[in-house]
Amino acid sequence: MKRSLKQFRYETAESLHIALFQIRANKIRSFLTALGVIIGIVAITMMGTAINGIDRGFDKSLAMLGYDVIYVQKSSWSTMGQWWRYRNRADLKTSYTEAINRTIEDNPNSNLLVAVPQMSTYQASVQYRDLTIEQAFALGTSYRYPQTASGDLSSGRFFTPTESAAGTMVAVIGDDIATGLFGEREAVGNIIKMKNSRFRVIGVFRKQGKFLGLFSFDNQVIMPLGAFEKTFGKKGFVTLRVKIRDQKQVDDAKAELLGIMRRIRRLPPQKEADFSINEQKAFKSQLDPIKNGIAAAGIFITGMSLFVGAIGIMNITFVSVKERTREIGLRKALGARRNTILMQFLIESVMICLIGGLIGLVTSFLMTWAIATALPDFPVQFSPALVFASLVVSVATGIISGLAPAVNASRLDPADSLRYE
Amino acid sequence: METSPVITMRDLKRHYSMGEETVKALDGVDLEFLKNDYAAIMGPSGSGKSTLMNIIGCLDTPTSGTYILNGQNVAEMDDDELARVRNREIGFVFQTFNLLPRINCLRNVELPLIYAGVNPREREERATEALNRVGLGDRITHKPTELSGGQIQRVAIARALINNPSIILADEPTGNLDTATSQDIMEIFSDLSKAGNTIILITHEEDIALYTRRIIRLRDGRIESDKKQ
């Protein structure tokens, strides 16, 4: 037993030696053979990287919405696009928040913390001297807004309860607006114009990036609700932002809010709710099918390229066995067993695949790095799990594609092989 | 001199079926080789000498009959057992040398020891010693492509010797060599015989056979004559 173990070790060492030797002796052929695996592994890792990146980018976006904030709106996020279901609903009123907050105060066991009104429009343009930014997102709210939103100020302050109640013409602006209008200069203290109203800038938000690559939080101009109504009228889109006590009890919180809202809207029990309570989870459930679709397509493409690669390796290993028939005969005459020959060719194909896999990994690592450098917003991420998975796939490809030719080689008749020309 | 039989063959037959026909390459061979035998197997082409060599060398098994090599019944062995016997009991020397062209002499000579599970240091020692024995101690790092035909065949003989086999089986060992080189190689075989090795040559050249002490002639798959000289 000890002897055969030693023998196995020496034979394996010999096989590794031969394999490296063969690969070095046939560099171009080996490279072309490995190309299939290289492409396959690049496909796998880029795919995995993209999915990782989407996940990460998505989580980042959801964090902007806040995990502990739910939103009452006219339409639902999870059935977006079905606008006809919602267009006949009665508009929400910002004053509902007062009623909600009174209910919360009366109930010490409430799952809700605070409700904050929000009235908004995408159609605002912001002016400073001769500079204009179109399509800014104007948002009127109360002084409690920061409790329900992520992002801190890079300079200045948020408006006070007094300013909030009075509807003072002050604005806290997003980073893009600040840089767009003031460049490197300090924005706080300057007067900007929206429609025909003049606002004093009192604060600037730190840069946050885009939500799902669509909506930018850096493009906002936030002002007291009263100031918003004076400037844009009372026709803005209303959202009630409700902060909850514990994000683990979001379902209880939603149920409680639903009850409060139904009372405010005076809905009889049998009538369907004419408003929607939204949370960030809705986006997740919308994104999952997309992500799975990308993954399925990716696995298919990757599988195809690996399959083609495997056939190439199988083909070249068959050729290699044919070319080295005499060598196989000789090795058998000198005492190589079937398994010795089998291992020799398997190790050779596995090694080609492994080298291909490593080249593929380096290639996709460089590609990921290049993409991440060139487009910092593009979500890509390279993970150790991907490295491991690619190496496993490489070895598996080597074994699968090398098995048939290797078995073939191991069964060659030594006497005939020695005479093979 | 010791006279225990190394090889005993009884009524050995090897038939090939070629479609409808059956070719009787060997048709009832009885042979014995004693330790330290130095024999030549001769015969015209088609006489069955290659088939006999394959069977003696355990590269092939007989259709019927018995073949006892060093007390082991080879006729009933499977592929892996045959591989082990080839590795331990037989040292091959081929007409076409059959060295691996791209590895050096030392690595060529130590190949059988790899399959025998010998550790690298001992492999190198024994391979160097075997190359010294055939007078190539100064060529161990050369590749076969850098050597002459005679030198290559001497490397092959060193490889055949390395595992101390029961028999050295040489198939037309001088077939690809000129006369002078052939003589050199045959001198080596004669020396090995004097040192106590059992050697079986397959040849069709009378002057090569004359180096040996026993000539076995085959014809149509049977032994025509078996003479000591």
XYZ file of C-alpha atoms in Angstrom:
650
model
C 0.000 0.000 0.000
C 2.772 2.372 0.952
C 4.638 1.381 -2.161
C 1.675 2.061 -4.454
C 1.095 5.427 -2.820
C 4.688 6.366 -3.514
C 4.327 5.081 -7.026
C 1.237 7.204 -7.483
C 3.117 10.254 -6.242
C 6.064 9.711 -8.572
C 3.824 8.942 -11.497
C 1.772 12.074 -10.870
C 4.945 14.133 -10.631
C 6.058 12.614 -13.911
C 2.680 13.379 -15.498
C 2.850 17.005 -14.348
C 6.319 17.180 -15.797
C 5.217 15.766 -19.137
C 2.158 18.032 -19.229
C 4.191 21.196 -18.614
C 6.697 19.991 -21.149
C 4.040 19.352 -23.790
C 2.408 22.711 -23.203
C 5.747 24.489 -23.502
C 6.732 22.490 -26.574
C 3.427 23.363 -28.323
C 2.886 26.909 -27.121
C 0.668 28.148 -29.938
C -1.410 25.018 -30.044
C -1.841 25.055 -26.274
C -2.844 28.698 -26.329
C -5.400 28.177 -29.088
C -6.734 25.188 -27.186
C -6.988 27.160 -23.989
C -8.668 30.076 -25.768
C -12.077 28.451 -25.456
C -11.636 28.164 -21.703
C -10.205 31.678 -21.470
C -13.295 33.089 -23.175
C -15.560 30.920 -21.038
C -13.945 32.056 -17.810
C -13.991 35.706 -18.875
C -17.696 35.283 -19.622
C -18.334 33.658 -16.220
C -16.445 36.205 -14.198
C -17.738 39.241 -16.084
C -21.237 37.888 -15.624
C -20.735 37.262 -11.934
C -19.101 40.643 -11.585
C -22.023 42.346 -13.283
C -24.561 40.570 -11.074
C -22.535 41.380 -7.960
C -22.331 44.971 -9.113
C -26.044 45.231 -9.802
C -26.729 43.848 -6.339
C -24.364 46.234 -4.687
C -25.531 49.239 -6.673
C -29.089 48.319 -5.855
C -28.432 47.977 -2.145
C -26.724 51.346 -2.197
C -29.745 52.872 -3.884
C -32.139 51.280 -1.428
C -30.086 52.588 1.466
C -30.736 56.087 0.080
C -34.453 55.518 0.448
C -33.956 54.369 3.991
C -34.872 50.944 5.306
C -37.028 52.409 8.042
C -39.194 54.757 5.979
C -42.461 53.857 4.261
C -44.195 56.096 1.774
C -47.894 56.806 1.283
C -48.586 57.762 -2.324
C -51.336 57.682 -4.871
C -49.756 54.843 -6.843
C -47.932 51.693 -5.959
C -44.252 51.105 -6.774
C -44.664 47.410 -7.294
C -47.190 47.776 -10.100
C -45.673 50.763 -11.804
C -46.818 51.292 -15.328
C -50.453 50.534 -14.512
C -51.162 54.235 -14.121
C -54.790 53.830 -15.174
C -55.508 52.046 -11.927
C -54.453 55.076 -9.943
C -55.338 58.119 -11.971
C -58.887 58.375 -10.660
C -57.863 58.181 -7.033
C -58.372 61.305 -4.981
C -55.206 63.332 -4.401
C -53.460 62.929 -1.063
C -53.203 65.979 1.164
C -50.107 67.063 3.020
C -52.270 67.847 6.008
C -52.821 64.097 6.554
C -49.448 64.031 8.270
C -50.822 66.159 11.102
C -53.615 63.658 11.640
C -51.178 60.753 11.480
C -48.795 62.394 13.947
C -51.671 63.050 16.382
C -52.626 59.371 16.230
C -49.032 58.333 16.827
C -48.793 60.597 19.865
C -52.007 59.148 21.321
C -50.710 55.597 20.977
C -47.532 54.892 22.966
C -47.259 51.400 21.428
C -47.318 52.667 17.876
C -44.918 51.129 15.374
C -44.716 54.503 13.678
C -42.441 57.343 14.722
C -43.271 60.399 12.670
C -44.974 61.388 9.427
C -43.456 64.092 7.235
C -45.252 65.726 4.316
C -43.651 66.078 0.928
C -44.914 67.891 -2.144
C -42.714 67.749 -5.195
C -42.260 68.505 -8.872
C -39.707 67.467 -11.455
C -40.360 70.534 -13.560
C -38.529 73.142 -11.524
C -35.788 75.287 -13.023
C -33.265 76.962 -10.781
C -31.543 80.217 -11.668
C -28.546 82.014 -10.283
C -27.540 85.171 -12.163
C -27.350 84.047 -15.811
C -27.035 80.327 -15.032
C -30.098 78.063 -15.205
C -30.546 74.413 -14.274
C -33.639 72.848 -15.836
C -35.552 69.858 -14.505
C -34.454 70.166 -10.925
C -36.476 68.244 -8.385
C -38.214 70.772 -6.105
C -39.470 69.379 -2.817
C -41.521 71.105 -0.123
C -41.488 69.516 3.309
C -41.262 70.155 7.034
C -38.279 70.643 9.316
C -38.539 66.942 10.250
C -37.565 65.806 6.736
C -33.979 64.840 7.717
C -35.377 62.194 10.105
C -36.828 60.348 7.111
C -34.020 60.763 4.605
C -30.413 59.684 4.216
C -27.626 62.055 3.385
C -25.996 64.793 5.457
C -25.159 68.360 4.696
C -21.694 69.270 3.450
C -22.257 72.860 4.480
C -24.909 75.072 6.063
C -27.986 73.801 7.881
C -31.518 72.500 7.361
C -34.462 74.838 7.966
C -35.792 75.334 11.475
C -39.299 74.599 12.849
C -40.016 78.318 12.704
C -38.955 78.649 9.066
C -40.901 75.478 8.350
C -44.103 76.807 9.914
C -43.757 80.236 8.337
C -42.891 78.970 4.887
C -39.749 81.104 4.771
C -38.139 81.346 1.329
C -35.025 79.264 2.139
C -33.640 76.261 0.267
C -31.299 73.351 0.930
C -29.838 72.228 -2.389
C -28.279 69.057 -3.783
C -24.622 68.841 -4.671
C -25.156 68.914 -8.452
C -27.232 72.092 -8.189
C -24.589 73.698 -5.979
C -21.706 72.873 -8.325
C -23.793 73.714 -11.391
C -24.626 77.184 -10.154
C -21.710 78.112 -7.928
C -18.861 75.846 -8.999
C -16.180 75.804 -6.345
C -17.587 78.850 -4.574
C -19.634 78.672 -1.399
C -23.318 78.294 -2.194
C -24.709 79.073 1.252
C -25.935 82.650 1.589
C -26.589 83.227 -2.107
C -29.998 83.930 -3.561
C -31.392 81.567 -6.222
C -34.549 82.041 -8.256
C -37.272 79.463 -8.893
C -40.213 80.583 -11.031
C -40.705 84.086 -9.697
C -39.627 83.438 -6.137
C -36.242 84.148 -4.645
C -34.753 81.693 -2.184
C -31.797 82.059 0.116
C -29.537 78.960 0.054
C -29.002 77.809 3.632
C -27.484 74.358 3.149
C -25.924 71.967 0.642
C -26.276 68.166 0.688
C -23.259 65.901 0.380
C -23.108 64.071 -2.963
C -25.198 60.894 -2.914
C -25.292 59.559 -6.479
C -28.182 58.266 -8.500
C -30.970 56.049 -7.280
C -30.931 52.932 -9.504
C -29.093 55.061 -12.027
C -32.315 56.958 -12.746
C -33.173 59.539 -10.196
C -30.567 61.812 -8.685
C -30.711 62.925 -5.069
C -28.103 65.540 -5.961
C -30.582 67.349 -8.144
C -32.961 68.367 -5.358
C -33.995 71.716 -4.025
C -35.672 71.253 -0.647
C -37.719 74.036 0.897
C -40.448 74.534 3.508
C -43.841 73.300 2.339
C -45.317 76.797 2.545
C -42.580 78.199 0.314
C -43.209 75.404 -2.189
C -46.932 76.142 -2.326
C -46.280 79.863 -2.766
C -43.967 79.153 -5.691
C -45.447 76.121 -7.462
C -49.053 76.145 -6.210
C -50.811 73.313 -4.402
C -50.762 70.938 -7.337
C -47.499 69.150 -6.613
C -47.207 65.408 -6.177
C -47.835 64.489 -2.564
C -45.924 61.843 -0.645
C -46.307 61.126 3.050
C -42.987 59.972 4.443
C -43.487 57.859 7.558
C -40.585 56.755 9.695
C -41.113 53.486 11.554
C -39.775 52.380 14.896
C -38.192 49.070 13.851
C -37.421 48.040 10.300
C -37.954 44.390 11.279
C -41.607 45.172 11.988
C -42.293 46.921 8.725
C -45.377 44.766 8.047
C -46.997 45.689 11.379
C -46.144 49.323 10.719
C -47.735 49.174 7.288
C -50.879 47.595 8.708
C -51.118 50.280 11.373
C -50.603 53.057 8.829
C -53.190 51.487 6.539
C -55.756 51.644 9.340
C -54.946 55.272 10.136
C -55.099 56.280 6.478
C -58.441 54.530 5.931
C -59.883 56.443 8.878
C -58.534 59.732 7.536
C -59.959 58.985 4.087
C -63.208 57.734 5.693
C -63.247 54.487 3.709
C -65.991 51.977 4.535
C -64.566 48.523 5.429
C -65.545 46.837 2.148
C -63.991 49.504 -0.047
C -60.554 49.078 -1.559
C -57.901 51.494 -0.365
C -57.528 54.466 -2.724
C -53.891 55.083 -1.814
C -50.752 52.962 -1.705
C -48.225 52.306 1.031
C -44.811 51.791 -0.498
C -41.507 50.584 0.856
C -38.130 49.960 -0.750
C -38.769 46.207 -0.729
C -41.100 46.766 -3.674
C -38.131 47.684 -5.839
C -36.279 44.608 -4.787
C -39.123 42.345 -5.856
C -39.203 44.155 -9.185
C -35.487 43.860 -9.743
C -35.138 40.188 -8.833
C -36.711 38.837 -12.040
C -34.462 41.125 -14.100
C -31.433 39.965 -12.203
C -32.434 36.306 -12.593
C -32.982 36.888 -16.288
C -29.505 38.321 -16.684
C -28.089 35.408 -14.704
C -29.952 32.793 -16.771
C -28.869 34.358 -20.063
C -25.338 34.676 -18.738
C -25.164 31.073 -17.610
C -26.418 29.965 -21.003
C -23.864 32.040 -22.927
C -21.105 31.012 -20.548
C -22.117 27.387 -20.797
C -22.028 27.578 -24.593
C -18.583 29.109 -24.707
C -17.240 26.577 -22.217
C -18.870 23.781 -24.187
C -17.171 24.948 -27.375
C -13.912 25.263 -25.446
C -14.291 21.756 -24.055
C -14.847 20.320 -27.533
C -11.683 22.067 -28.714
C -9.694 20.546 -25.883
C -11.165 17.125 -26.455
C -10.260 17.366 -30.128
C -6.700 18.462 -29.499
C -6.212 15.797 -26.835
C -7.380 13.148 -29.315
C -4.819 14.482 -31.791
C -2.177 14.474 -29.082
C -2.960 10.848 -28.179
C -2.712 9.876 -31.850
C 0.602 11.686 -32.280
C 2.076 10.090 -29.218
C 0.838 6.554 -29.818
C 4.405 5.208 -29.887
C 5.270 7.055 -26.702
C 2.209 5.516 -25.041
C 3.269 2.070 -26.292
C 6.773 2.613 -24.978
C 5.591 3.814 -21.582
C 3.344 0.776 -21.312
C 6.225 -1.520 -22.291
C 8.302 0.065 -19.539
C 5.617 -0.578 -16.950
C 3.033 2.242 -17.138
C -0.382 0.938 -16.132
C -3.692 1.969 -17.681
C -4.365 4.469 -14.926
C -0.879 5.938 -15.315
C -1.566 6.789 -18.950
C -5.100 7.929 -18.138
C -3.780 10.287 -15.474
C -1.067 11.585 -17.752
C -3.521 12.809 -20.376
C -6.107 13.993 -17.856
C -3.477 16.041 -16.065
C -2.468 17.507 -19.387
C -5.976 18.646 -20.325
C -6.719 19.846 -16.792
C -3.526 21.858 -16.807
C -4.351 23.493 -20.132
C -7.786 24.385 -18.766
C -6.360 25.646 -15.500
C -3.858 27.858 -17.290
C -6.679 29.049 -19.560
C -8.792 29.723 -16.481
C -6.031 31.741 -14.830
C -5.459 33.779 -17.990
C -9.223 34.315 -18.173
C -9.318 35.451 -14.546
C -6.482 37.913 -15.041
C -8.154 39.213 -18.200
C -11.494 39.794 -16.552
C -9.829 41.231 -13.469
C -8.101 43.786 -15.689
C -11.344 44.453 -17.559
C -13.234 44.969 -14.304
C -10.527 47.259 -13.075
C -10.553 49.227 -16.346
C -14.342 49.589 -16.268
C -14.328 50.595 -12.619
C -11.650 53.202 -13.336
C -13.221 54.583 -16.489
C -16.826 54.569 -15.257
C -16.878 54.915 -11.468
C -20.696 54.899 -11.431
C -20.908 51.581 -13.285
C -21.541 48.868 -10.727
C -18.894 46.120 -11.043
C -17.382 44.049 -8.293
C -14.886 41.179 -8.341
C -15.277 38.592 -5.596
C -13.106 35.745 -4.232
C -16.047 33.390 -4.704
C -15.849 34.110 -8.440
C -12.159 33.242 -8.517
C -12.868 29.976 -6.759
C -15.839 29.175 -8.992
C -13.831 29.838 -12.163
C -11.008 27.584 -11.068
C -13.436 24.804 -10.220
C -15.132 25.244 -13.595
C -11.733 25.173 -15.350
C -10.698 21.935 -13.698
C -14.095 20.375 -14.376
C -13.855 21.383 -18.039
C -10.406 19.816 -18.216
C -11.604 16.556 -16.730
C -14.738 16.369 -18.860
C -12.981 17.178 -22.113
C -9.888 15.097 -21.410
C -11.647 11.974 -20.173
C -12.630 10.378 -23.488
C -9.207 10.806 -25.172
C -7.411 9.747 -21.987
C -9.481 6.575 -21.648
C -8.771 5.957 -25.306
C -5.039 6.310 -24.716
C -5.060 4.090 -21.640
C -6.681 1.243 -23.578
C -4.199 1.266 -26.460
C -2.567 -2.076 -27.112
C 1.135 -1.743 -26.251
C 2.375 -4.068 -29.001
C 0.405 -2.285 -31.725
C 1.271 1.170 -30.386
C 4.988 0.428 -30.448
C 4.740 -0.367 -34.142
C 2.575 2.672 -34.953
C 4.138 4.942 -37.571
C 26.116 -22.568 -13.553
C 22.548 -22.322 -12.335
C 19.962 -23.890 -14.585
C 16.505 -23.030 -13.219
C 14.095 -22.141 -16.053
C 13.230 -18.453 -16.275
C 10.687 -19.030 -18.997
C 8.600 -22.113 -19.667
C 6.196 -22.212 -22.626
C 3.906 -25.169 -23.267
C 1.842 -25.624 -26.438
C 1.620 -21.893 -26.871
C -0.808 -20.684 -29.528
C -1.651 -17.209 -30.759
C -4.403 -16.950 -33.336
C -5.719 -13.763 -34.912
C -9.067 -13.657 -36.608
C -8.950 -11.594 -39.785
C -12.574 -11.529 -40.842
C -13.476 -15.069 -41.947
C -9.903 -16.347 -41.738
C -7.932 -17.306 -38.656
C -4.223 -16.543 -38.830
C -2.189 -18.942 -36.707
C 0.789 -16.749 -35.895
C 1.985 -19.193 -33.272
C 0.705 -22.745 -33.482
C 1.989 -24.855 -30.613
C 5.320 -23.574 -29.319
C 7.203 -25.360 -26.545
C 10.231 -23.467 -25.258
C 12.335 -23.158 -22.145
C 14.858 -20.477 -21.313
C 17.279 -21.013 -18.460
C 18.879 -18.389 -16.344
C 21.835 -16.813 -18.129
C 20.607 -18.078 -21.512
C 21.900 -16.066 -24.464
C 19.577 -16.944 -27.323
C 18.614 -15.663 -30.763
C 15.173 -16.226 -32.233
C 15.361 -16.267 -36.021
C 12.975 -16.791 -38.854
C 11.714 -15.248 -42.072
C 9.032 -12.590 -41.932
C 5.662 -14.106 -41.194
C 7.256 -16.912 -39.206
C 5.755 -15.629 -35.979
C 8.880 -14.245 -34.359
C 7.368 -10.825 -33.679
C 4.327 -12.464 -32.111
C 6.578 -14.644 -29.998
C 8.573 -11.615 -28.925
C 5.383 -9.772 -27.937
C 4.289 -12.713 -25.843
C 7.687 -13.219 -24.205
C 7.699 -9.469 -23.498
C 4.200 -9.655 -21.986
C 2.957 -7.096 -24.517
C 0.459 -9.680 -25.701
C -1.099 -12.814 -24.227
C -1.433 -16.209 -25.928
C -4.751 -17.536 -27.221
C -4.038 -20.843 -25.466
C -1.206 -22.667 -23.774
C 0.859 -21.743 -20.770
C 3.581 -19.184 -20.334
C 5.362 -19.247 -16.984
C 7.753 -16.361 -16.379
C 9.716 -16.680 -13.151
C 7.034 -18.869 -11.668
C 4.135 -16.558 -12.661
C 1.499 -17.647 -15.153
C 1.483 -14.703 -17.547
C -1.203 -16.138 -19.808
C -3.858 -15.390 -17.197
C -2.827 -11.874 -16.195
C -4.828 -8.708 -16.715
C -3.457 -5.494 -18.209
C -2.158 -3.975 -14.985
C -0.495 -7.184 -13.825
C 1.169 -7.447 -17.232
C 2.378 -3.852 -16.852
C 3.934 -4.742 -13.511
C 5.627 -7.816 -14.954
C 6.997 -5.802 -17.897
C 8.292 -3.249 -15.465
C 10.023 -5.713 -13.104
C 10.958 -8.721 -15.226
C 11.687 -7.489 -18.728
C 14.167 -5.030 -20.201
C 13.247 -4.044 -23.732
C 15.660 -3.003 -26.469
C 13.986 -2.022 -29.745
C 15.131 -1.773 -33.329
C 13.918 1.831 -33.480
C 15.473 2.610 -30.052
C 12.259 4.227 -28.747
C 13.845 6.858 -26.577
C 11.762 9.946 -25.846
C 13.531 12.491 -28.050
C 13.058 15.621 -25.976
C 14.234 14.504 -22.566
C 17.855 13.782 -21.686
C 19.497 10.370 -21.366
C 19.240 10.268 -17.604
C 15.485 10.919 -17.668
C 15.041 8.336 -20.425
C 16.919 5.695 -18.498
C 15.096 6.291 -15.216
C 11.587 5.974 -16.766
C 11.035 2.335 -15.680
C 11.997 3.287 -12.117
C 9.268 5.969 -12.033
C 6.688 3.281 -12.786
C 8.324 1.070 -10.153
C 7.831 3.753 -7.498
C 11.512 4.435 -6.809
C 12.358 7.740 -5.188
C 14.026 10.475 -7.292
C 17.444 10.341 -5.660
C 17.790 6.587 -6.032
C 16.478 6.863 -9.601
C 19.212 9.275 -10.526
C 21.920 7.173 -8.878
C 20.855 3.991 -10.592
C 20.369 5.650 -13.981
C 23.840 7.197 -13.810
C 25.295 3.819 -12.877
C 23.508 2.097 -15.778
C 24.766 4.747 -18.235
C 28.285 4.258 -16.891
C 27.945 0.546 -17.537
C 27.279 1.125 -21.238
C 30.100 3.652 -21.442
C 27.965 6.810 -21.629
C 28.666 8.251 -18.190
C 29.741 11.531 -19.810
C 26.553 11.902 -21.854
C 23.877 11.798 -19.163
C 22.580 15.326 -19.810
C 22.548 14.928 -23.603
C 19.307 14.486 -25.433
C 18.954 11.510 -27.771
C 18.874 13.910 -30.741
C 22.447 14.907 -29.885
C 23.753 11.320 -29.986
C 24.755 8.842 -32.720
C 22.701 5.721 -33.461
C 25.102 3.490 -31.573
C 25.060 5.764 -28.556
C 21.264 5.922 -28.616
C 21.017 2.148 -28.610
C 23.442 2.034 -25.680
C 21.164 4.426 -23.777
C 18.287 2.067 -24.566
C 20.325 -0.866 -23.214
C 21.021 1.110 -20.045
C 17.258 1.655 -19.707
C 16.642 -2.075 -20.214
C 19.137 -2.893 -17.457
C 18.046 -0.413 -14.868
C 15.390 -2.466 -13.085
C 17.560 -5.627 -12.972
C 15.091 -7.564 -15.147
C 14.935 -11.364 -15.376
C 15.366 -11.171 -19.120
C 16.615 -8.628 -21.600
C 14.504 -8.821 -24.722
C 16.051 -7.219 -27.788
C 14.024 -6.898 -30.991
C 16.393 -6.486 -33.964
C 18.676 -4.306 -31.821
C 21.169 -3.747 -34.652
C 18.598 -3.413 -37.443
C 19.129 0.328 -37.810
C 22.891 0.372 -37.234
C 25.937 0.029 -39.490
C 28.199 -2.999 -39.213
C 30.859 -1.508 -36.942
C 28.295 -0.078 -34.550
C 26.383 -3.368 -34.632
C 29.520 -5.133 -33.471
C 29.920 -2.662 -30.593
C 26.354 -3.270 -29.476
C 26.688 -7.028 -29.702
C 29.883 -6.828 -27.624
C 27.811 -5.107 -24.929
C 25.208 -7.885 -25.034
C 27.958 -10.503 -24.796
C 29.468 -8.713 -21.816
C 26.059 -8.550 -20.145
C 25.637 -12.251 -20.753
C 28.998 -12.932 -19.158
C 27.861 -10.872 -16.173
C 24.979 -13.337 -15.720
C 22.035 -11.673 -17.546
C 19.478 -13.678 -19.515
C 19.273 -12.275 -23.037
C 16.885 -13.090 -25.869
C 17.489 -11.490 -29.260
C 15.131 -11.437 -32.192
C 17.019 -11.054 -35.450
C 17.115 -12.152 -39.055
C 20.874 -11.569 -39.446
C 22.997 -14.726 -39.190
C 26.174 -12.892 -38.155
C 24.326 -11.223 -35.280
C 22.889 -14.562 -34.165
C 26.430 -15.963 -34.104
C 27.245 -13.855 -31.059
C 24.733 -15.898 -29.034
C 25.038 -19.399 -27.604
C 21.680 -20.700 -28.802
C 19.729 -20.209 -32.028
C 16.009 -20.921 -32.243
C 14.498 -20.939 -35.724
C 10.800 -20.415 -36.321
C 8.768 -21.240 -39.375
C 4.986 -20.940 -39.830
C 4.378 -20.480 -36.152
C 6.332 -23.549 -35.027
C 9.863 -24.169 -33.864
C 11.917 -25.503 -36.726
C 15.160 -25.966 -34.829
C 16.687 -25.135 -31.445
C 20.478 -25.525 -31.378
C 23.126 -24.683 -28.848
C 26.410 -23.504 -30.316
